CSV table of C-alpha atoms in Angstrom, one decimal:
chain,number,residue,atom,x,y,z
A,140,MET,CA,33.8,-259.1,-99.5
A,141,ASN,CA,32.9,-262.1,-101.6
A,142,GLN,CA,30.2,-260.5,-103.7
A,143,PRO,CA,30.5,-257.7,-106.3
A,144,ARG,CA,29.6,-254.4,-104.7
A,145,GLN,CA,29.4,-250.7,-105.5
A,146,LEU,CA,31.4,-248.2,-103.4
A,147,CYS,CA,30.8,-244.5,-103.1
A,148,THR,CA,34.3,-243.1,-103.4
A,149,PHE,CA,35.9,-239.9,-102.0
A,150,THR,CA,39.3,-238.5,-101.2
A,151,VAL,CA,40.8,-237.4,-97.9
A,152,ASP,CA,44.2,-235.9,-98.5
A,153,ASP,CA,46.0,-238.3,-100.8
A,154,LEU,CA,43.9,-241.3,-99.7
A,155,TYR,CA,41.3,-242.7,-102.1
A,156,LEU,CA,38.6,-244.2,-99.9
A,157,GLY,CA,35.2,-245.8,-100.4
A,158,VAL,CA,32.1,-247.0,-98.5
A,159,ASP,CA,29.4,-249.4,-99.6
A,160,VAL,CA,26.7,-247.4,-101.4
A,161,MET,CA,24.1,-249.2,-99.4
A,162,GLU,CA,25.3,-247.4,-96.3
A,163,VAL,CA,25.2,-244.0,-97.9
A,164,GLN,CA,22.1,-242.0,-97.2
A,165,GLU,CA,23.1,-238.9,-99.3
A,166,VAL,CA,26.0,-236.7,-100.2
A,167,ILE,CA,25.6,-233.0,-99.5
A,168,ARG,CA,27.8,-229.9,-99.7
A,169,TYR,CA,29.3,-228.4,-96.6
A,170,GLN,CA,26.8,-227.4,-93.9
A,171,GLU,CA,27.3,-225.0,-91.1
A,172,MET,CA,27.8,-226.9,-87.8
A,173,THR,CA,27.0,-226.4,-84.2
A,174,ALA,CA,30.0,-227.2,-82.0
A,175,VAL,CA,29.6,-229.8,-79.3
A,176,PRO,CA,31.4,-228.9,-76.1
A,177,LEU,CA,33.6,-231.7,-74.6
A,178,ALA,CA,33.0,-233.9,-77.6
A,179,PRO,CA,35.9,-236.0,-78.9
A,180,GLU,CA,38.2,-234.2,-81.3
A,181,VAL,CA,36.9,-236.1,-84.3
A,182,VAL,CA,33.4,-234.7,-83.8
A,183,ARG,CA,33.5,-231.5,-85.8
A,184,GLY,CA,29.9,-230.6,-84.9
A,185,LEU,CA,26.2,-231.2,-85.5
A,186,ILE,CA,24.3,-230.5,-88.6
A,187,ASN,CA,20.6,-230.1,-89.1
A,188,LEU,CA,19.6,-232.2,-92.0
A,189,ARG,CA,16.0,-231.3,-92.7
A,190,GLY,CA,15.2,-231.6,-89.0
A,191,GLN,CA,17.4,-234.6,-88.4
A,192,ILE,CA,20.4,-233.9,-86.1
A,193,VAL,CA,23.5,-235.6,-87.5
A,194,THR,CA,27.0,-235.8,-86.0
A,195,ALA,CA,29.7,-234.7,-88.4
A,196,LEU,CA,33.0,-236.6,-88.1
A,197,ASP,CA,36.2,-235.1,-89.4
A,198,LEU,CA,38.0,-237.9,-91.3
A,199,ARG,CA,41.2,-235.8,-91.5
A,200,ARG,CA,41.3,-235.6,-87.7
A,201,MET,CA,40.5,-239.3,-87.5
A,202,LEU,CA,43.4,-240.1,-89.8
A,203,ASN,CA,45.8,-237.7,-88.2
A,204,LEU,CA,46.0,-235.6,-91.3
A,205,PRO,CA,46.5,-231.8,-91.5
A,206,PRO,CA,43.3,-229.7,-91.9
A,207,LEU,CA,42.2,-228.5,-95.3
A,208,GLU,CA,44.0,-225.4,-96.4
A,209,GLY,CA,42.6,-222.1,-97.5
A,210,ASP,CA,38.9,-221.7,-98.3
A,211,GLU,CA,38.3,-225.3,-99.1
A,212,LEU,CA,35.3,-226.8,-97.4
A,213,PRO,CA,34.7,-230.5,-96.9
A,214,THR,CA,31.8,-232.4,-98.3
A,215,ASN,CA,29.3,-234.4,-96.2
A,216,VAL,CA,28.9,-238.1,-96.9
A,217,VAL,CA,25.9,-239.1,-94.7
A,218,ILE,CA,25.9,-242.8,-93.8
A,219,ARG,CA,23.5,-244.9,-91.8
A,220,ASP,CA,24.5,-247.6,-89.4
A,221,GLY,CA,22.6,-250.8,-88.5
A,222,ALA,CA,20.6,-249.0,-85.9
A,223,ASP,CA,19.4,-246.5,-88.6
A,224,GLU,CA,21.5,-243.7,-87.0
A,225,ALA,CA,23.0,-241.2,-89.4
A,226,VAL,CA,26.5,-239.8,-89.2
A,227,SER,CA,28.2,-237.5,-91.6
A,228,LEU,CA,31.8,-238.1,-92.8
A,229,LEU,CA,33.6,-234.9,-93.8
A,230,VAL,CA,35.7,-235.7,-96.9
A,231,ASP,CA,37.8,-233.5,-99.2
A,232,GLN,CA,36.2,-234.4,-102.5
A,233,ILE,CA,33.5,-236.8,-103.6
A,234,GLY,CA,34.3,-239.3,-106.3
A,235,ASP,CA,32.3,-241.7,-108.5
A,236,VAL,CA,30.5,-244.9,-107.6
A,237,VAL,CA,32.8,-247.7,-108.5
A,238,ASP,CA,31.9,-251.3,-109.2
A,239,THR,CA,34.3,-253.8,-107.5
A,240,ASP,CA,35.2,-257.4,-108.1
A,241,PRO,CA,35.7,-259.5,-104.9
A,242,ALA,CA,38.7,-261.1,-106.6
A,243,ASP,CA,40.5,-257.8,-106.4
A,244,PHE,CA,40.0,-257.3,-102.6
A,245,GLU,CA,43.0,-257.6,-100.4
A,246,PRO,CA,43.9,-256.9,-96.8
A,247,PRO,CA,45.1,-253.4,-96.0
A,248,PRO,CA,48.5,-252.7,-97.6
A,249,PRO,CA,51.5,-253.0,-95.2
A,250,THR,CA,52.5,-249.4,-96.1
A,251,LEU,CA,49.3,-248.2,-94.5
A,252,SER,CA,50.0,-247.1,-90.9
A,253,GLY,CA,48.6,-245.2,-88.0
A,254,PRO,CA,44.9,-244.7,-87.6
A,255,ALA,CA,44.3,-245.4,-91.2
A,256,ARG,CA,45.3,-249.0,-90.7
A,257,GLU,CA,42.7,-249.3,-87.9
A,258,LEU,CA,39.9,-247.8,-90.0
A,259,VAL,CA,40.4,-249.6,-93.3
A,260,LEU,CA,38.9,-253.0,-93.9
A,261,GLY,CA,41.0,-253.7,-97.0
A,262,ALA,CA,41.7,-252.5,-100.5
A,263,TYR,CA,40.6,-253.1,-104.1
A,264,LYS,CA,43.2,-253.0,-106.8
A,265,LEU,CA,42.0,-250.7,-109.5
A,266,PRO,CA,43.8,-250.1,-112.8
A,267,HIS,CA,45.6,-247.0,-111.6
A,268,THR,CA,45.2,-246.9,-107.9
A,269,LEU,CA,44.2,-248.6,-104.7
A,270,LEU,CA,40.7,-248.0,-103.3
A,271,LEU,CA,40.7,-248.3,-99.5
A,272,VAL,CA,37.5,-249.6,-98.0
A,273,LEU,CA,36.6,-247.7,-94.9
A,274,ASP,CA,35.3,-249.6,-91.9
A,275,THR,CA,32.2,-247.5,-91.2
A,276,GLU,CA,31.4,-249.3,-88.0
A,277,ARG,CA,34.8,-248.4,-86.5
A,278,VAL,CA,34.5,-244.9,-87.8
A,279,GLN,CA,31.2,-244.4,-86.1
A,280,ASN,CA,32.3,-246.1,-82.9
A,281,SER,CA,35.4,-243.8,-82.6
A,282,GLN,CA,33.1,-240.9,-81.6
A,283,ARG,CA,31.3,-242.8,-78.9
A,284,PRO,CA,32.5,-243.0,-75.3
A,285,ALA,CA,34.3,-246.3,-74.6
A,286,ALA,CA,31.5,-247.6,-72.4
A,287,ALA,CA,29.0,-247.1,-75.3
A,288,ARG,CA,31.0,-248.8,-78.0
A,289,VAL,CA,29.6,-252.0,-79.6
């Protein structure tokens, strides 16, 4: 976190989160999913992205947050890992791309607890809020069986 970077931002409940734009393949509206029997609870299903099968991970479930209410549907933020494997993160609402200054980066705030503390690398202090940086490697590993985790 010692270089300026751009983060793709989004919200999940009242959390303002971001991932490095270089990890984002694309942002797409909600897609119908195929359920995966016996998959971990955080796996909401599989989506067909122009012939590419992508696992959709429910960040609300990962963060122990209640499901979206009413007719609201999540948005897919499709990210790629180092092995060039795509995973979709289901978020409440997409935000802007934000430029960050490494001088503003700090460890996760002490008030952050539960699963969020495990999935957040740190935070950027912005003029009116904290931007929590999601650890995409941990998020992706959370859906894999323990024996397959890197």
